[in-house]
CSV table of C-alpha atoms and ligand atoms in Angstrom, one decimal:
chain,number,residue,atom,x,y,z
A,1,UNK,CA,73.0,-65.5,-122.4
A,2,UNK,CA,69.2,-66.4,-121.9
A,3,UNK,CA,68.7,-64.8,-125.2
A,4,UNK,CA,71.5,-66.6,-126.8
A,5,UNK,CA,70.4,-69.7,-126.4
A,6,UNK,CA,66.9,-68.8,-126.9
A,7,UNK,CA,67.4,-67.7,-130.5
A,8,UNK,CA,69.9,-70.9,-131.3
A,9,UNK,CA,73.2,-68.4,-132.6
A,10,UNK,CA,75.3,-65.8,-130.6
A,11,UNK,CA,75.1,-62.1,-130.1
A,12,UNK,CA,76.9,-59.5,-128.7
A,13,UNK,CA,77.4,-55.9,-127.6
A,14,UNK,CA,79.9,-53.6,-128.2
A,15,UNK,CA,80.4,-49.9,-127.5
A,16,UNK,CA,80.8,-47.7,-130.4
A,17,UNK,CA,84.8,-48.3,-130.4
A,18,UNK,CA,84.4,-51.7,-130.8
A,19,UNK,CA,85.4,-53.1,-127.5
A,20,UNK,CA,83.0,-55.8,-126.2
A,21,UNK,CA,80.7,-55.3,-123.3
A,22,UNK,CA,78.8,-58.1,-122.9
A,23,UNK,CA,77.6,-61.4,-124.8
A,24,UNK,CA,79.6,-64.2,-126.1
A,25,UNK,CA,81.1,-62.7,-129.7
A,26,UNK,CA,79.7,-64.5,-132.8
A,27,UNK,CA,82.0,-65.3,-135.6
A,28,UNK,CA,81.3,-63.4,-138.8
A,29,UNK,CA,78.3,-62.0,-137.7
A,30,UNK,CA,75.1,-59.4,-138.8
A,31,UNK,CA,76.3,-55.9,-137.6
A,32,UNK,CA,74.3,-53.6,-136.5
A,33,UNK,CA,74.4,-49.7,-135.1
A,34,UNK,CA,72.0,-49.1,-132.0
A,35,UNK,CA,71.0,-45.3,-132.1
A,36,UNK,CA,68.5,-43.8,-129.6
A,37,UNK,CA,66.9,-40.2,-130.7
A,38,UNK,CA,70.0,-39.6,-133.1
A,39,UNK,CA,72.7,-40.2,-130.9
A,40,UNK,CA,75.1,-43.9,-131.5
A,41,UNK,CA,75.0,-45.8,-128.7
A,42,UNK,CA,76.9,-49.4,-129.2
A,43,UNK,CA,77.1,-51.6,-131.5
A,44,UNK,CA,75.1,-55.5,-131.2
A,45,UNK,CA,76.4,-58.9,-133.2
A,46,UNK,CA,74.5,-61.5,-133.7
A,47,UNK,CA,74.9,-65.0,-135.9
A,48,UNK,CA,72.7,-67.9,-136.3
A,49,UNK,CA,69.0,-68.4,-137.9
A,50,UNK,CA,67.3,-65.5,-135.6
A,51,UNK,CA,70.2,-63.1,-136.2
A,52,UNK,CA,67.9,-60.3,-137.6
A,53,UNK,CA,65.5,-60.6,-135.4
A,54,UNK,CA,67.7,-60.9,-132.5
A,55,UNK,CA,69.3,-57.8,-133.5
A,56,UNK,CA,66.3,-55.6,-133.8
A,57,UNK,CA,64.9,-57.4,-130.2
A,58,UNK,CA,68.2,-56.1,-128.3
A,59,UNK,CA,68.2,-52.7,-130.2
A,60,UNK,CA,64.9,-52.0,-129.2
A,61,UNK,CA,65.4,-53.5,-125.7
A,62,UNK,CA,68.7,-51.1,-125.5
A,63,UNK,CA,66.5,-47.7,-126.7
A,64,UNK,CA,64.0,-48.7,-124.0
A,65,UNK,CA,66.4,-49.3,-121.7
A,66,UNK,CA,68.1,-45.8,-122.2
A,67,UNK,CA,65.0,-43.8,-122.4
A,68,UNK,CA,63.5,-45.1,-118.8
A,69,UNK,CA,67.7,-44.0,-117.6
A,70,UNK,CA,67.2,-40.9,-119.7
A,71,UNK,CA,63.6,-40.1,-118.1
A,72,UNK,CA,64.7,-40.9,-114.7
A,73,UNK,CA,67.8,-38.5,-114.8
A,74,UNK,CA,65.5,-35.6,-117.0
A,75,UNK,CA,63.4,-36.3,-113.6
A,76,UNK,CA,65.9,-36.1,-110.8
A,77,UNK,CA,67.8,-32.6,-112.4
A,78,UNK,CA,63.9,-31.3,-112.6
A,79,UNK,CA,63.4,-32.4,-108.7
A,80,UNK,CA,67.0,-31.1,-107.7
A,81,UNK,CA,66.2,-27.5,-109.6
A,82,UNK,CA,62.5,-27.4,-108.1
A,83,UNK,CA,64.5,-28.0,-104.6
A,84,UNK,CA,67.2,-25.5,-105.6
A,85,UNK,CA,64.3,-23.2,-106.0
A,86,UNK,CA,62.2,-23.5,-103.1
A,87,UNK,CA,65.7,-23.7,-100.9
A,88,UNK,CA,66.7,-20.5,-102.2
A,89,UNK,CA,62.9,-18.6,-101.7
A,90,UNK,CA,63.3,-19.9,-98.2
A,91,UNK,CA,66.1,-19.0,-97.7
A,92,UNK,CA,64.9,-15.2,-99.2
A,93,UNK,CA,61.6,-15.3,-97.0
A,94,UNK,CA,63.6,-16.1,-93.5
A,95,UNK,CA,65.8,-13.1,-93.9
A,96,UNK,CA,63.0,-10.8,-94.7
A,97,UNK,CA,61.3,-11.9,-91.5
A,98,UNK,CA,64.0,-11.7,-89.4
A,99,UNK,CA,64.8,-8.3,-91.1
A,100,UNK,CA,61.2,-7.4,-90.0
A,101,UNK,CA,61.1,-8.9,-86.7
A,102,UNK,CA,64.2,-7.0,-86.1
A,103,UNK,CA,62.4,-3.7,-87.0
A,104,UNK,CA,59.7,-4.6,-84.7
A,105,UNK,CA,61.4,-4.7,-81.8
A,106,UNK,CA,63.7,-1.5,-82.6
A,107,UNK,CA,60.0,-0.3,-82.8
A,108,UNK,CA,58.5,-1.4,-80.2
A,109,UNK,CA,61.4,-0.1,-77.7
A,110,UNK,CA,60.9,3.2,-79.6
A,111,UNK,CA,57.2,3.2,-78.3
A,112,UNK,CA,58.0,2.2,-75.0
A,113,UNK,CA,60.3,4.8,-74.8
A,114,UNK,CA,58.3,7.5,-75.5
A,115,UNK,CA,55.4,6.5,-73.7
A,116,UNK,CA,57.6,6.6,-70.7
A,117,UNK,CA,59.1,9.6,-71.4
A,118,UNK,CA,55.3,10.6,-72.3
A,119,UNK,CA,54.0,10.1,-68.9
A,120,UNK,CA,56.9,11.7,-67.2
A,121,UNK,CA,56.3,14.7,-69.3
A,122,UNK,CA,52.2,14.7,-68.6
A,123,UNK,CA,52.6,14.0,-65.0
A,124,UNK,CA,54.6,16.8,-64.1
A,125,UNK,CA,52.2,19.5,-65.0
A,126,UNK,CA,49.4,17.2,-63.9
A,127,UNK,CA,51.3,17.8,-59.9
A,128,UNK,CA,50.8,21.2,-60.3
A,129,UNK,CA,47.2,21.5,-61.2
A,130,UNK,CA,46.6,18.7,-58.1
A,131,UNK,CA,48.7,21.0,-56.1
A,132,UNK,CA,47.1,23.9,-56.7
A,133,UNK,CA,43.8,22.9,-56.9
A,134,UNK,CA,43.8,21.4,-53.3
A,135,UNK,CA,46.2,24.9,-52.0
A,136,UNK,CA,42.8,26.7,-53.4
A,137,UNK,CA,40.3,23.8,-51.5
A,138,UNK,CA,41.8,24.6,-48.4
A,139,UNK,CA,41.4,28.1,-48.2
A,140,UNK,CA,45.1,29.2,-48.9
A,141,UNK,CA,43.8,31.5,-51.6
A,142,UNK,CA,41.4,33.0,-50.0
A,143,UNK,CA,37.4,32.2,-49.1
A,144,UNK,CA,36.0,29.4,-51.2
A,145,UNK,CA,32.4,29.5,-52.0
A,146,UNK,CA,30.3,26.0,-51.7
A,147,UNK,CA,30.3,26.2,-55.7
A,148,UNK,CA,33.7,26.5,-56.4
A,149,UNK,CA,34.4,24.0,-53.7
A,150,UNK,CA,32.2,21.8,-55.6
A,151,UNK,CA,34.0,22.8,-59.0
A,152,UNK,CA,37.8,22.0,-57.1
A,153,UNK,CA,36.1,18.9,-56.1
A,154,UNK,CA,35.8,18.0,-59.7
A,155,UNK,CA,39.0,19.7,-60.6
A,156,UNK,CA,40.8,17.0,-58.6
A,157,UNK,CA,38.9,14.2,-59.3
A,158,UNK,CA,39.6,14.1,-62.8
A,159,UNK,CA,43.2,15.3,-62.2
A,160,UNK,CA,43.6,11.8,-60.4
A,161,UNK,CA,41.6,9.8,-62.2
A,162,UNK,CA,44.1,11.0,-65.1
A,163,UNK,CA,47.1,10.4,-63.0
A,164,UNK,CA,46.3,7.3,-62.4
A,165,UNK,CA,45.8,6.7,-66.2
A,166,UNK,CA,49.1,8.2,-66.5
A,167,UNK,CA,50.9,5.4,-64.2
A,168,UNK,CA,49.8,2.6,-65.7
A,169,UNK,CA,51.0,3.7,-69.1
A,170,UNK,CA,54.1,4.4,-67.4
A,171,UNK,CA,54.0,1.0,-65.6
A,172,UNK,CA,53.2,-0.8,-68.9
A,173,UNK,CA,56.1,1.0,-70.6
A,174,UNK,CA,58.5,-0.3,-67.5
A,175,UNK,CA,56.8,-3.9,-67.8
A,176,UNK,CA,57.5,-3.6,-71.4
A,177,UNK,CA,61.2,-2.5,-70.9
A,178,UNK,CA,61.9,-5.2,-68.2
A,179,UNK,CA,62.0,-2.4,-65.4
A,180,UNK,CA,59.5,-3.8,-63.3
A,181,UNK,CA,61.0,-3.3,-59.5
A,182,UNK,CA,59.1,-4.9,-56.4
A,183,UNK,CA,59.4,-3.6,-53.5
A,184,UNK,CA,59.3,-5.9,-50.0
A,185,UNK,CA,57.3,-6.0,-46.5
A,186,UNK,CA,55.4,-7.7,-44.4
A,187,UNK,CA,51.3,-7.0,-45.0
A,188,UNK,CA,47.7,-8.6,-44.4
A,189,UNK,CA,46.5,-9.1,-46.9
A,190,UNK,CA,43.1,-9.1,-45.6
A,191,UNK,CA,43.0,-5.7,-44.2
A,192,UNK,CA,44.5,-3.9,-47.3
A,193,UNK,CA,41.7,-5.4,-49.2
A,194,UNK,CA,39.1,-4.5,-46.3
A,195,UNK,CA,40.2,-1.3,-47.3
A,196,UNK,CA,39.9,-1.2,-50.7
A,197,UNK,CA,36.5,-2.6,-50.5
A,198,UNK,CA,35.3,0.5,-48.4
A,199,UNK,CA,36.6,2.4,-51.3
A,200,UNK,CA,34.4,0.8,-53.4
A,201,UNK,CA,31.6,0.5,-51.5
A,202,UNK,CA,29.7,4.6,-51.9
A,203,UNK,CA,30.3,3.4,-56.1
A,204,UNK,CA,28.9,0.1,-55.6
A,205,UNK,CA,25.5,1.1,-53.4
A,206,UNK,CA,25.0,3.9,-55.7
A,207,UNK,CA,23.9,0.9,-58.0
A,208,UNK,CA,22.4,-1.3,-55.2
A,209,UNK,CA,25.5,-3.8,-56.0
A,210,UNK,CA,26.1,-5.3,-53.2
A,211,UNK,CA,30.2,-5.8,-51.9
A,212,UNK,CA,30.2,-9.0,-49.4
A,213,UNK,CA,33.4,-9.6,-48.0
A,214,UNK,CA,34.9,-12.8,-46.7
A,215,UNK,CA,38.5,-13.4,-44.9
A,216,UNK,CA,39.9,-16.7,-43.0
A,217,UNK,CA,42.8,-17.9,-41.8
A,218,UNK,CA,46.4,-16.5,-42.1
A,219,UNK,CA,46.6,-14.0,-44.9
A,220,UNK,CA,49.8,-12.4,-44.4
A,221,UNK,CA,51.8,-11.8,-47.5
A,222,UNK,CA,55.6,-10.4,-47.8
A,223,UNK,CA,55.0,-8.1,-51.4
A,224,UNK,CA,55.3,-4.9,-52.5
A,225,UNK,CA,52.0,-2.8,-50.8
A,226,UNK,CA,51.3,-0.7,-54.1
A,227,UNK,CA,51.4,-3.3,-56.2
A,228,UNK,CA,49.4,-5.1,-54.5
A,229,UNK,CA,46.8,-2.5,-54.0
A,230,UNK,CA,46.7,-1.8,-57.8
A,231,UNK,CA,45.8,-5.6,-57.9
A,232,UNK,CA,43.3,-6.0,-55.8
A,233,UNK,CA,41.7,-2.2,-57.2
A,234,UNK,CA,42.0,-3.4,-60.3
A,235,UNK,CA,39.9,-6.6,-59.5
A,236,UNK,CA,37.0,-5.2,-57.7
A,237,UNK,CA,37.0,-2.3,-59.6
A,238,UNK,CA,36.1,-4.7,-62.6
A,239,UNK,CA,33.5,-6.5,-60.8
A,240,UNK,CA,31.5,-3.3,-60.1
A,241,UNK,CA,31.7,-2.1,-63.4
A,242,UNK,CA,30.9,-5.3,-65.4
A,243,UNK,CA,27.9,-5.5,-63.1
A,244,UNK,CA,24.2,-4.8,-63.9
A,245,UNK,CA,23.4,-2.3,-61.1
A,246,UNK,CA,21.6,-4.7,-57.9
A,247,UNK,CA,24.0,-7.1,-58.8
A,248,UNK,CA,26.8,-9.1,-56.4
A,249,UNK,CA,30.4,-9.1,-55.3
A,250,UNK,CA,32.3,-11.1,-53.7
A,251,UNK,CA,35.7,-10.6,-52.4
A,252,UNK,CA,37.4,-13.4,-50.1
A,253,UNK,CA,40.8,-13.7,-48.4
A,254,UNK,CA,42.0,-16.9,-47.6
A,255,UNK,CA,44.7,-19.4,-47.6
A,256,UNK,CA,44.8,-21.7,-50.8
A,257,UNK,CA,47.0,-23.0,-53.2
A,258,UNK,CA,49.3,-21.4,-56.0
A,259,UNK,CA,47.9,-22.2,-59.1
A,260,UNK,CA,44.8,-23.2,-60.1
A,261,UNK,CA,43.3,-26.7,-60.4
A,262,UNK,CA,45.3,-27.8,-57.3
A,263,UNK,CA,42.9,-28.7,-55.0
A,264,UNK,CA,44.2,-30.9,-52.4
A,265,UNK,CA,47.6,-29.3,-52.5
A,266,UNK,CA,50.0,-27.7,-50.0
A,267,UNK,CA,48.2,-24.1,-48.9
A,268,UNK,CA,51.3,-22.3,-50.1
A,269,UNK,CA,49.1,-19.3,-50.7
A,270,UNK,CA,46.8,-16.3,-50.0
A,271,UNK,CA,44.3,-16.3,-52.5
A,272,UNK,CA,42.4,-13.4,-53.2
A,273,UNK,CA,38.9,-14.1,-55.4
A,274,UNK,CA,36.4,-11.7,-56.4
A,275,UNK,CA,33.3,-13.1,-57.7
A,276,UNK,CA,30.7,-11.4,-59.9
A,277,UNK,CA,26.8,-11.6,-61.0
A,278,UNK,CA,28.3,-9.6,-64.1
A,279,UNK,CA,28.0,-9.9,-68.0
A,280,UNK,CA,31.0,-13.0,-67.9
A,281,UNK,CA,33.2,-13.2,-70.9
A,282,UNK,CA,32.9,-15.3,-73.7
A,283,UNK,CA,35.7,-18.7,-74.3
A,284,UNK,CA,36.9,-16.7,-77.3
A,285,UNK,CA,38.3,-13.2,-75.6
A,286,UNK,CA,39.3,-15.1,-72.3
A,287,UNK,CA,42.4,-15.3,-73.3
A,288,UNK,CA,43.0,-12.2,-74.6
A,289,UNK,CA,42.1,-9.9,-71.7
A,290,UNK,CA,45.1,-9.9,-69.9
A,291,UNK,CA,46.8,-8.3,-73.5
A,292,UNK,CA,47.6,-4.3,-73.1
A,293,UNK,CA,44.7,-2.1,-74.3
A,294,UNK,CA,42.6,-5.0,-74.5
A,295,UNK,CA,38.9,-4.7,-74.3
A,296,UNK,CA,36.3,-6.9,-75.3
A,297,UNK,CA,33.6,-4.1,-76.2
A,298,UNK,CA,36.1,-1.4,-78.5
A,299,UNK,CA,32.9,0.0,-80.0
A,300,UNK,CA,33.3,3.5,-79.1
A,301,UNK,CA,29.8,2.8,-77.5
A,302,UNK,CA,31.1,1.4,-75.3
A,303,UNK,CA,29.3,1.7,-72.0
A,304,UNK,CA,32.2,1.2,-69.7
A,305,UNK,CA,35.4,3.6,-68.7
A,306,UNK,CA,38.3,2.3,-68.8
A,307,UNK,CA,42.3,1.8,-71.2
A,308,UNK,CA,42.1,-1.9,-71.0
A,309,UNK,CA,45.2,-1.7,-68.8
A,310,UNK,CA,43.9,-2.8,-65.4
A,311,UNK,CA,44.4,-6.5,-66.0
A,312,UNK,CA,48.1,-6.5,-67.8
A,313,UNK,CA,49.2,-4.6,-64.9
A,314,UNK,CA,47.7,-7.0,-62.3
A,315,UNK,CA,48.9,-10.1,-63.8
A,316,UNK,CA,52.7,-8.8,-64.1
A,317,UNK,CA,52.4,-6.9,-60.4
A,318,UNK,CA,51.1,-11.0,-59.3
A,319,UNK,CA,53.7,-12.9,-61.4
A,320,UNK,CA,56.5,-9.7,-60.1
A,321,UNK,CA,55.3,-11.7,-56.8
A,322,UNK,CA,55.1,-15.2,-57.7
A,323,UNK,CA,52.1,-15.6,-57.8
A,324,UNK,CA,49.4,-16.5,-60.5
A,325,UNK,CA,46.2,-14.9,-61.6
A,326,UNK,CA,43.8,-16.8,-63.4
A,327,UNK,CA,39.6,-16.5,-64.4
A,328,UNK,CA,36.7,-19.0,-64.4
A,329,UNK,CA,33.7,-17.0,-66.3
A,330,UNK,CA,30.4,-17.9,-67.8
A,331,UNK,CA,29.1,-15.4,-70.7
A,332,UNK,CA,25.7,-14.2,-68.7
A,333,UNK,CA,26.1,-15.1,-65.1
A,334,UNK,CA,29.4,-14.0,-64.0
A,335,UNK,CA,33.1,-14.0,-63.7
A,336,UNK,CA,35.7,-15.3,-61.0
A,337,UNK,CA,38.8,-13.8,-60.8
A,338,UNK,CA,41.6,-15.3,-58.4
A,339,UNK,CA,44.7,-14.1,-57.7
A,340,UNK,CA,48.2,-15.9,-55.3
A,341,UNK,CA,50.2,-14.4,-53.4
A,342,UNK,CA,53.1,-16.7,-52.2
A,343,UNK,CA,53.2,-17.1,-48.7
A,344,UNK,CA,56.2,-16.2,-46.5
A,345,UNK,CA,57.2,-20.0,-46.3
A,346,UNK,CA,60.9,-20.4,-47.9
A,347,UNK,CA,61.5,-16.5,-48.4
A,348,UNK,CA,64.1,-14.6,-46.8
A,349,UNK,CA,63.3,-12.6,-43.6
A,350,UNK,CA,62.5,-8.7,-44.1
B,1,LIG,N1,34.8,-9.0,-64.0
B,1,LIG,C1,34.7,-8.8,-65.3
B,1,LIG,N2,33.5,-9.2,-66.0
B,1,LIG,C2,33.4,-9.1,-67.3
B,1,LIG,N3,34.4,-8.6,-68.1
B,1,LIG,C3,35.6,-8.3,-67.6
B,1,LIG,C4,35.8,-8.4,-66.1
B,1,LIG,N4,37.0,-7.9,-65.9
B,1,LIG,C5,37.6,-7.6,-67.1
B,1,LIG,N5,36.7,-7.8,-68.1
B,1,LIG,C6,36.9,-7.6,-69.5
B,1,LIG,O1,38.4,-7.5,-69.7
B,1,LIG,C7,38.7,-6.2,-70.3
B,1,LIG,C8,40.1,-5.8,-69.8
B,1,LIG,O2,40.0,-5.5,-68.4
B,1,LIG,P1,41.0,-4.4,-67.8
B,1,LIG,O3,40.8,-4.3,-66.3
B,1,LIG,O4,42.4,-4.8,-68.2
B,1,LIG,O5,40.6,-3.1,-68.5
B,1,LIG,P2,39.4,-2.1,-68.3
B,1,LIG,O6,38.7,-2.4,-67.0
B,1,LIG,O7,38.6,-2.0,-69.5
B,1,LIG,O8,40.2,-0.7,-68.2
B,1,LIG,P3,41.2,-0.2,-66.9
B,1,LIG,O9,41.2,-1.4,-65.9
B,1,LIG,O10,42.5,0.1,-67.5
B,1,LIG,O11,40.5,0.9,-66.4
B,1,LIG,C9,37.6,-5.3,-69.9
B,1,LIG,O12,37.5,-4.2,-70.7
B,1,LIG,C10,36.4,-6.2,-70.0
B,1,LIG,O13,36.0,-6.3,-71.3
B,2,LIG,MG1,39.9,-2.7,-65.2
């Protein structure tokens, strides 16, 4: 009643039946009808010298009072419609992703279905021209003649080199259905990779690349022999072809840890790492060539052979195991690629 006493009478408010609201109610006072853009909105009293003014002071103090209530409501149906909105186009975009991601992976079993059923289908024809092609090497069809000795020699390389091709994809499709079995026994590690070096080795002199190979220590590993040869192949098979001819390898078998950057830990592994004087790999594709079919040169100029699935295959025949496979590289000089094989410690006996 500030404004009361300030203006030395009375005044009131009433709402438009007449009832007071607030204000201390003048006797035979001014009258006077507050509206606010057309619409009534009470009704204000006021007696004493100021009683005009007053009345136009607490009409326009009502209208502003009303249009800052007005504003702020206009404001809060705006922000509840905008959220209304964007709720509902969230709501839209989720479902079409999950709709797609759905598709995707009805897709992607498709492929791997058929790829498996692919392979089967290529590598049973693919048997016979093998077994053929070595009954006609060996004579069983008669005389061979040093030239089409040489050509059977041919015949059968390529026929491996695409069965082999033909596995992985098949192995990929199993990883990729969840079918990846691993088979059990007791091997040294070491000596299966001596082997595989020698395999290497004609290849790698052919180029003056030179295979050194180190083991130490107890390298006994309780895994699944293929497997574990397509690992180890896979590795030193890369090193040779991503060197420059006179280049070096390095292969070395030894006790070590699991994973890597855990120097000073238990020796709960054999490690397997094959060093290179090769072309490296730049930080950005690093991570990308353990991916299926990936390959950091795709040009179709590509100087190198290869599907680009040597490297997914090793890392889930090494994780199949337990064990990790990792690579330190620098673009230029070279590339280390380690691999872990749990040792025995803690597994059940064969
Ligand atoms: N030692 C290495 N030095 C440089 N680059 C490498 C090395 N090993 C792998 N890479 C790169 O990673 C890619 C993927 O390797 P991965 O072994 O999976 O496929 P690939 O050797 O091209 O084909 P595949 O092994 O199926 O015959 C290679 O194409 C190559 O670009
Ligand atoms: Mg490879």
């Amino acid at each position: 009643m500030a404004i009361t006493r300030a203006l030395g009478g009375a005044l009131a408010i009433f709402d438009l039946a007449g009832s007071r609201l607030a204000g201390s109610e003048p006797a035979s006072p001014a009258r006077h009808l507050v509206v606010h853009e057309g619409e009534p909105l009470a009704q204000l009293a006021a007696t004493g010298p100021h009683a005009d003014a007053a009345l136009e002071l607490m009409s326009d103090a009502l209208g502003l009072v009303v249009h800052h209530a007005r504003s702020r409501e206009l404001a809060a149906v705006t922000h509840e419609e905008a959220m209304r909105l964007t709720f509902a186009e969230l709501t839209e975009h989720n479902q079409r992703l999950q709709r797609a991601v759905a598709r995707l992976e009805e897709l992607d079993k498709l492929k791997s279905n058929f790829l498996a059923t692919m392979s089967h289908e290529l590598r049973t024809p693919l048997t016979s021209v093998i077994g053929y092609a070595e009954m006609m090497s060996e004579g069983l069809a008669g005389p061979v003649t040093p030239e089409q000795r040489e050509y059977l020699t041919t015949i059968l390389g390529k026929a491996d080199q695409l069965l082999s091709l033909i596995t992985a994809v098949l192995d990929v499709a199993s990883l990729e259905s969840g079918q990846l079995a691993v088979e059990r026994c007791v091997l040294s590690l070491s000596e299966l990779v001596a082997n595989e070096v020698a395999t290497y080795q004609p290849q790698a002199s052919r180029r003056g690349i030179t295979i050194q190979l180190e083991s130490a220590g107890e390298t006994v590993v309780y895994g699944d022999r293929k497997k574990i040869r397509q690992v180890v192949s896979s590795l030193i098979s890369n090193a040779v072809k991503f060197t420059p001819d006179r280049g070096r390898v390095g292969v070395a078998v030894q006790p070590g840890p699991l994973e890597p950057h855990a120097e000073g830990t238990p020796l709960t592994a054999v490690q397997l790492v094959v060093t290179d004087s090769g072309i490296g790999i730049s930080r950005d594709q690093v991570d990308k060539i353990f991916e299926p079919f990936f390959q950091v040169d795709s040009s179709s100029t590509r100087a190198f052979g290869g599907t680009g699935l040597g490297l997914t295959l090793a890392k889930a025949y090494v994780e199949a195991h337990g064990g990790r496979i990792w690579v330190d590289t620098t673009p230029g000089q070279g590339s280390t690629f380690t691999a872990t094989f749990p040792t025995r410690v803690g597994e059940p006996a064969p």
